[in-house]
mmCIF file of C-alpha atoms in Angstrom:
data_model
loop_
_atom_site.group_PDB
_atom_site.id
_atom_site.type_symbol
_atom_site.label_atom_id
_atom_site.label_comp_id
_atom_site.label_asym_id
_atom_site.label_seq_id
_atom_site.Cartn_x
_atom_site.Cartn_y
_atom_site.Cartn_z
ATOM 1 C CA MET A 1182 112.455 114.001 110.590
ATOM 2 C CA PHE A 1183 110.905 111.080 108.826
ATOM 3 C CA VAL A 1184 112.093 108.026 106.943
ATOM 4 C CA ARG A 1185 111.305 106.941 103.402
ATOM 5 C CA ILE A 1186 111.573 103.202 102.743
ATOM 6 C CA VAL A 1187 111.408 101.900 99.191
ATOM 7 C CA LYS A 1188 111.311 98.212 98.287
ATOM 8 C CA MET A 1189 112.385 97.280 94.763
ATOM 9 C CA ARG A 1190 112.584 93.908 93.029
ATOM 10 C CA PHE A 1191 114.931 93.735 90.044
ATOM 11 C CA GLN A 1192 115.367 91.425 87.127
ATOM 12 C CA GLU A 1193 118.257 89.201 88.160
ATOM 13 C CA ASP A 1194 120.382 90.050 85.131
ATOM 14 C CA LYS A 1195 119.973 93.801 85.824
ATOM 15 C CA ILE A 1196 121.218 93.843 89.430
ATOM 16 C CA GLU A 1197 124.815 94.739 88.572
ATOM 17 C CA THR A 1198 123.659 97.555 86.306
ATOM 18 C CA PHE A 1199 121.393 98.898 89.042
ATOM 19 C CA LEU A 1200 124.232 98.775 91.584
ATOM 20 C CA SER A 1201 126.570 100.550 89.207
ATOM 21 C CA ASN A 1202 123.982 103.262 88.552
ATOM 22 C CA PHE A 1203 123.256 103.614 92.275
ATOM 23 C CA ASN A 1204 126.950 104.052 93.039
ATOM 24 C CA GLU A 1205 127.093 106.884 90.517
ATOM 25 C CA VAL A 1206 124.210 108.839 92.089
ATOM 26 C CA LYS A 1207 124.238 107.923 95.778
ATOM 27 C CA GLU A 1208 126.301 110.960 96.828
ATOM 28 C CA LYS A 1209 124.030 113.299 94.861
ATOM 29 C CA ILE A 1210 120.960 111.832 96.541
ATOM 30 C CA ARG A 1211 122.573 111.941 99.977
ATOM 31 C CA ASN A 1212 123.657 115.552 99.472
ATOM 32 C CA PHE A 1213 120.277 116.697 98.198
ATOM 33 C CA GLU A 1214 118.854 119.465 100.394
ATOM 34 C CA GLY A 1215 117.036 117.981 103.366
ATOM 35 C CA ASN A 1216 118.463 114.466 103.094
ATOM 36 C CA THR A 1217 120.360 113.441 106.223
ATOM 37 C CA PHE A 1218 120.905 109.712 105.671
ATOM 38 C CA LEU A 1219 120.849 107.149 102.868
ATOM 39 C CA GLU A 1220 121.342 103.391 102.914
ATOM 40 C CA LEU A 1221 120.819 100.576 100.438
ATOM 41 C CA TYR A 1222 120.038 97.044 101.601
ATOM 42 C CA GLN A 1223 119.825 93.733 99.758
ATOM 43 C CA ASP A 1224 117.591 90.936 100.991
ATOM 44 C CA LYS A 1225 119.542 87.981 102.397
ATOM 45 C CA ASN A 1226 117.200 85.353 100.968
ATOM 46 C CA ASP A 1227 116.267 86.945 97.656
ATOM 47 C CA PRO A 1228 119.137 88.845 96.002
ATOM 48 C CA CYS A 1229 116.695 90.510 93.599
ATOM 49 C CA ILE A 1230 115.072 92.529 96.403
ATOM 50 C CA PHE A 1231 116.580 95.825 97.537
ATOM 51 C CA PHE A 1232 115.490 98.496 99.985
ATOM 52 C CA THR A 1233 116.519 102.118 100.263
ATOM 53 C CA TYR A 1234 116.204 103.946 103.551
ATOM 54 C CA SER A 1235 116.483 107.705 103.392
ATOM 55 C CA TYR A 1236 115.990 110.219 106.182
ATOM 56 C CA TRP A 1237 114.506 113.616 105.369
ATOM 57 C CA LYS A 1238 114.235 116.722 107.525
ATOM 58 C CA THR A 1239 110.676 117.385 106.341
ATOM 59 C CA GLU A 1240 108.148 115.992 103.891
ATOM 60 C CA ASP A 1241 108.664 119.142 101.810
ATOM 61 C CA HIS A 1242 112.320 118.207 101.350
ATOM 62 C CA LEU A 1243 111.337 114.774 100.058
ATOM 63 C CA GLU A 1244 108.769 116.323 97.726
ATOM 64 C CA LYS A 1245 111.381 118.739 96.350
ATOM 65 C CA TYR A 1246 113.629 115.751 95.688
ATOM 66 C CA ARG A 1247 110.802 113.745 94.080
ATOM 67 C CA ASN A 1248 110.096 116.695 91.759
ATOM 68 C CA SER A 1249 113.760 117.331 90.940
ATOM 69 C CA GLU A 1250 115.577 116.548 87.715
ATOM 70 C CA LEU A 1251 117.894 114.293 89.730
ATOM 71 C CA PHE A 1252 115.031 112.079 90.908
ATOM 72 C CA LYS A 1253 113.414 112.001 87.467
ATOM 73 C CA LYS A 1254 116.702 110.840 85.927
ATOM 74 C CA VAL A 1255 117.446 108.281 88.663
ATOM 75 C CA TRP A 1256 113.920 106.845 88.623
ATOM 76 C CA ALA A 1257 113.814 106.633 84.816
ATOM 77 C CA GLU A 1258 117.107 104.718 84.817
ATOM 78 C CA THR A 1259 116.017 102.434 87.674
ATOM 79 C CA LYS A 1260 112.410 101.475 86.984
ATOM 80 C CA ILE A 1261 113.237 99.813 83.662
ATOM 81 C CA PHE A 1262 115.025 97.075 85.621
ATOM 82 C CA PHE A 1263 112.118 96.204 87.942
ATOM 83 C CA SER A 1264 110.570 92.761 87.846
ATOM 84 C CA ASP A 1265 107.715 93.792 90.152
ATOM 85 C CA LYS A 1266 105.951 96.975 91.207
ATOM 86 C CA PRO A 1267 107.990 98.907 93.804
ATOM 87 C CA GLU A 1268 106.530 99.678 97.215
ATOM 88 C CA ALA A 1269 107.233 102.769 99.312
ATOM 89 C CA TRP A 1270 106.449 103.918 102.818
ATOM 90 C CA SER A 1271 106.947 107.227 104.594
ATOM 91 C CA VAL A 1272 107.271 106.578 108.321
ATOM 92 C CA ASN A 1273 107.972 108.629 111.409
ATOM 93 C CA LYS A 1274 111.017 107.542 113.349
ATOM 94 C CA LEU A 1275 109.956 106.970 116.935
ATOM 95 C CA VAL A 1276 112.985 105.358 118.557
ATOM 96 C CA SER A 1277 116.596 104.912 117.550
ATOM 97 C CA LEU A 1278 119.234 103.250 119.724
ATOM 98 C CA VAL A 1279 122.808 103.616 118.561
#
């Protein structure tokens, strides 16, 4: 399993629209084959910054998602609200204490 972290900065007046759109698709993303976890975070000091954390069984599962019609639609509807270039990391989860 590995984790995909995406940092996005939005235009302030587009935050509510982004959140509404995310709420409409979050279950579809979470239920996409190979996805085992999805969270959305908002920065405490800068409300325009958001992070998604998603856990994937394999890199192939993430690639299938990134090439899917669902991702293409979600990304097209999201990127128009950015105020800065998004950043993304794929990381291996080494330790998790629950």
